[in-house]
Each structure stands twice: as C-alpha cells, then as structure tokens.
mmCIF file of C-alpha atoms in Angstrom:
data_model
loop_
_atom_site.group_PDB
_atom_site.id
_atom_site.type_symbol
_atom_site.label_atom_id
_atom_site.label_comp_id
_atom_site.label_asym_id
_atom_site.label_seq_id
_atom_site.Cartn_x
_atom_site.Cartn_y
_atom_site.Cartn_z
ATOM 1 C CA MET A 95 -19.486 -32.401 -37.632
ATOM 2 C CA VAL A 96 -17.948 -31.297 -34.412
ATOM 3 C CA HIS A 97 -19.678 -28.922 -32.182
ATOM 4 C CA ILE A 98 -18.116 -26.840 -29.871
ATOM 5 C CA THR A 99 -19.836 -25.601 -26.518
ATOM 6 C CA TRP A 100 -19.599 -22.286 -25.100
ATOM 7 C CA GLU A 101 -18.066 -23.613 -21.972
ATOM 8 C CA GLN A 102 -15.318 -25.468 -24.091
ATOM 9 C CA LEU A 103 -14.712 -22.567 -26.054
ATOM 10 C CA CYS A 104 -14.647 -19.790 -23.203
ATOM 11 C CA SER A 105 -12.248 -21.811 -20.706
ATOM 12 C CA PRO A 106 -9.312 -21.550 -22.695
ATOM 13 C CA CYS A 107 -9.957 -18.016 -23.711
ATOM 14 C CA ALA A 108 -10.389 -17.047 -19.907
ATOM 15 C CA ARG A 109 -7.032 -18.903 -19.103
ATOM 16 C CA LEU A 110 -5.151 -17.091 -21.834
ATOM 17 C CA LEU A 111 -6.784 -13.825 -20.981
ATOM 18 C CA LEU A 112 -6.058 -14.264 -17.194
ATOM 19 C CA ALA A 113 -2.236 -15.318 -18.106
ATOM 20 C CA LEU A 114 -2.072 -12.362 -20.558
ATOM 21 C CA ILE A 115 -3.566 -9.985 -17.577
ATOM 22 C CA LEU A 116 -0.969 -11.397 -14.785
ATOM 23 C CA PHE A 117 2.083 -10.880 -17.347
ATOM 24 C CA GLY A 118 1.248 -7.528 -18.221
ATOM 25 C CA ALA A 119 0.853 -6.643 -14.184
ATOM 26 C CA GLY A 120 4.156 -8.446 -13.565
ATOM 27 C CA PHE A 121 6.022 -6.522 -16.337
ATOM 28 C CA ALA A 122 4.354 -3.436 -15.247
ATOM 29 C CA LEU A 123 5.273 -3.865 -11.460
ATOM 30 C CA LYS A 124 8.985 -4.665 -12.434
ATOM 31 C CA ALA A 125 9.239 -1.663 -14.737
ATOM 32 C CA LEU A 126 7.729 0.347 -11.477
ATOM 33 C CA TRP A 127 10.289 -1.115 -9.400
ATOM 34 C CA TRP A 128 13.168 -0.059 -11.806
ATOM 35 C CA ILE A 129 11.640 3.456 -11.994
ATOM 36 C CA ALA A 130 11.137 3.582 -8.104
ATOM 37 C CA VAL A 131 15.102 2.757 -7.723
ATOM 38 C CA ILE A 132 16.384 5.409 -10.122
ATOM 39 C CA VAL A 133 14.070 7.981 -8.362
ATOM 40 C CA LEU A 134 15.705 6.857 -4.758
ATOM 41 C CA VAL A 135 19.043 7.246 -6.625
ATOM 42 C CA VAL A 136 18.766 10.472 -7.897
ATOM 43 C CA TRP A 137 17.027 11.631 -4.465
ATOM 44 C CA LEU A 138 19.964 10.533 -2.479
ATOM 45 C CA LEU A 139 22.340 12.085 -5.231
ATOM 46 C CA GLY A 140 20.257 15.634 -4.617
ATOM 47 C CA PHE A 141 21.045 15.440 -0.909
ATOM 48 C CA VAL A 142 24.631 14.772 -1.694
ATOM 49 C CA VAL A 143 25.031 17.258 -4.252
ATOM 50 C CA ARG A 144 22.881 20.089 -2.441
ATOM 51 C CA THR A 145 24.967 19.526 0.706
ATOM 52 C CA ALA A 146 28.307 20.009 -1.033
ATOM 53 C CA ASP A 147 26.915 23.115 -2.865
ATOM 54 C CA SER A 148 25.097 25.158 -0.054
ATOM 55 C CA GLY A 149 27.093 24.493 2.836
ATOM 56 C CA GLY A 150 25.031 21.929 4.602
ATOM 57 C CA ARG A 151 21.674 23.428 4.684
ATOM 58 C CA TRP A 152 18.939 21.204 2.987
ATOM 59 C CA TYR A 153 16.052 23.810 2.987
ATOM 60 C CA ARG A 154 15.698 27.290 1.253
ATOM 61 C CA TRP A 155 14.806 30.225 3.417
#
C-alpha cells in the first residue's frame, strides 16, 4: 500500500491553485484593459460630438 504524506499531496495542489489564481488574475487584467480602452474611446468621442453640437463649450453653466 502506498502512503502519501501531507507534503506530497499539498505541493501539487498549491501549484495548481497558484496557477489558477495567476491565470484568473491575468484574464481579469486583460479584460479590464479592454474595458479601459473602450471607455477612453467613448470619452474622446464625447468631446468630439459635444464640441460640434454645442459650439465648442465643454462645460454646462
């Protein structure tokens, strides 16, 4: 019968958990970068559209 110690069981599990955490963090950061780029484009388009619409004023008073 083969006896597996706690260290032999925990080491691969810890490596797998670390790999999953890093993969998830990388995916989340990539998704956040795409969201940031989309928000930046919409923000810049807002300046262009508002400038043409309101005669060049960017404030509302």
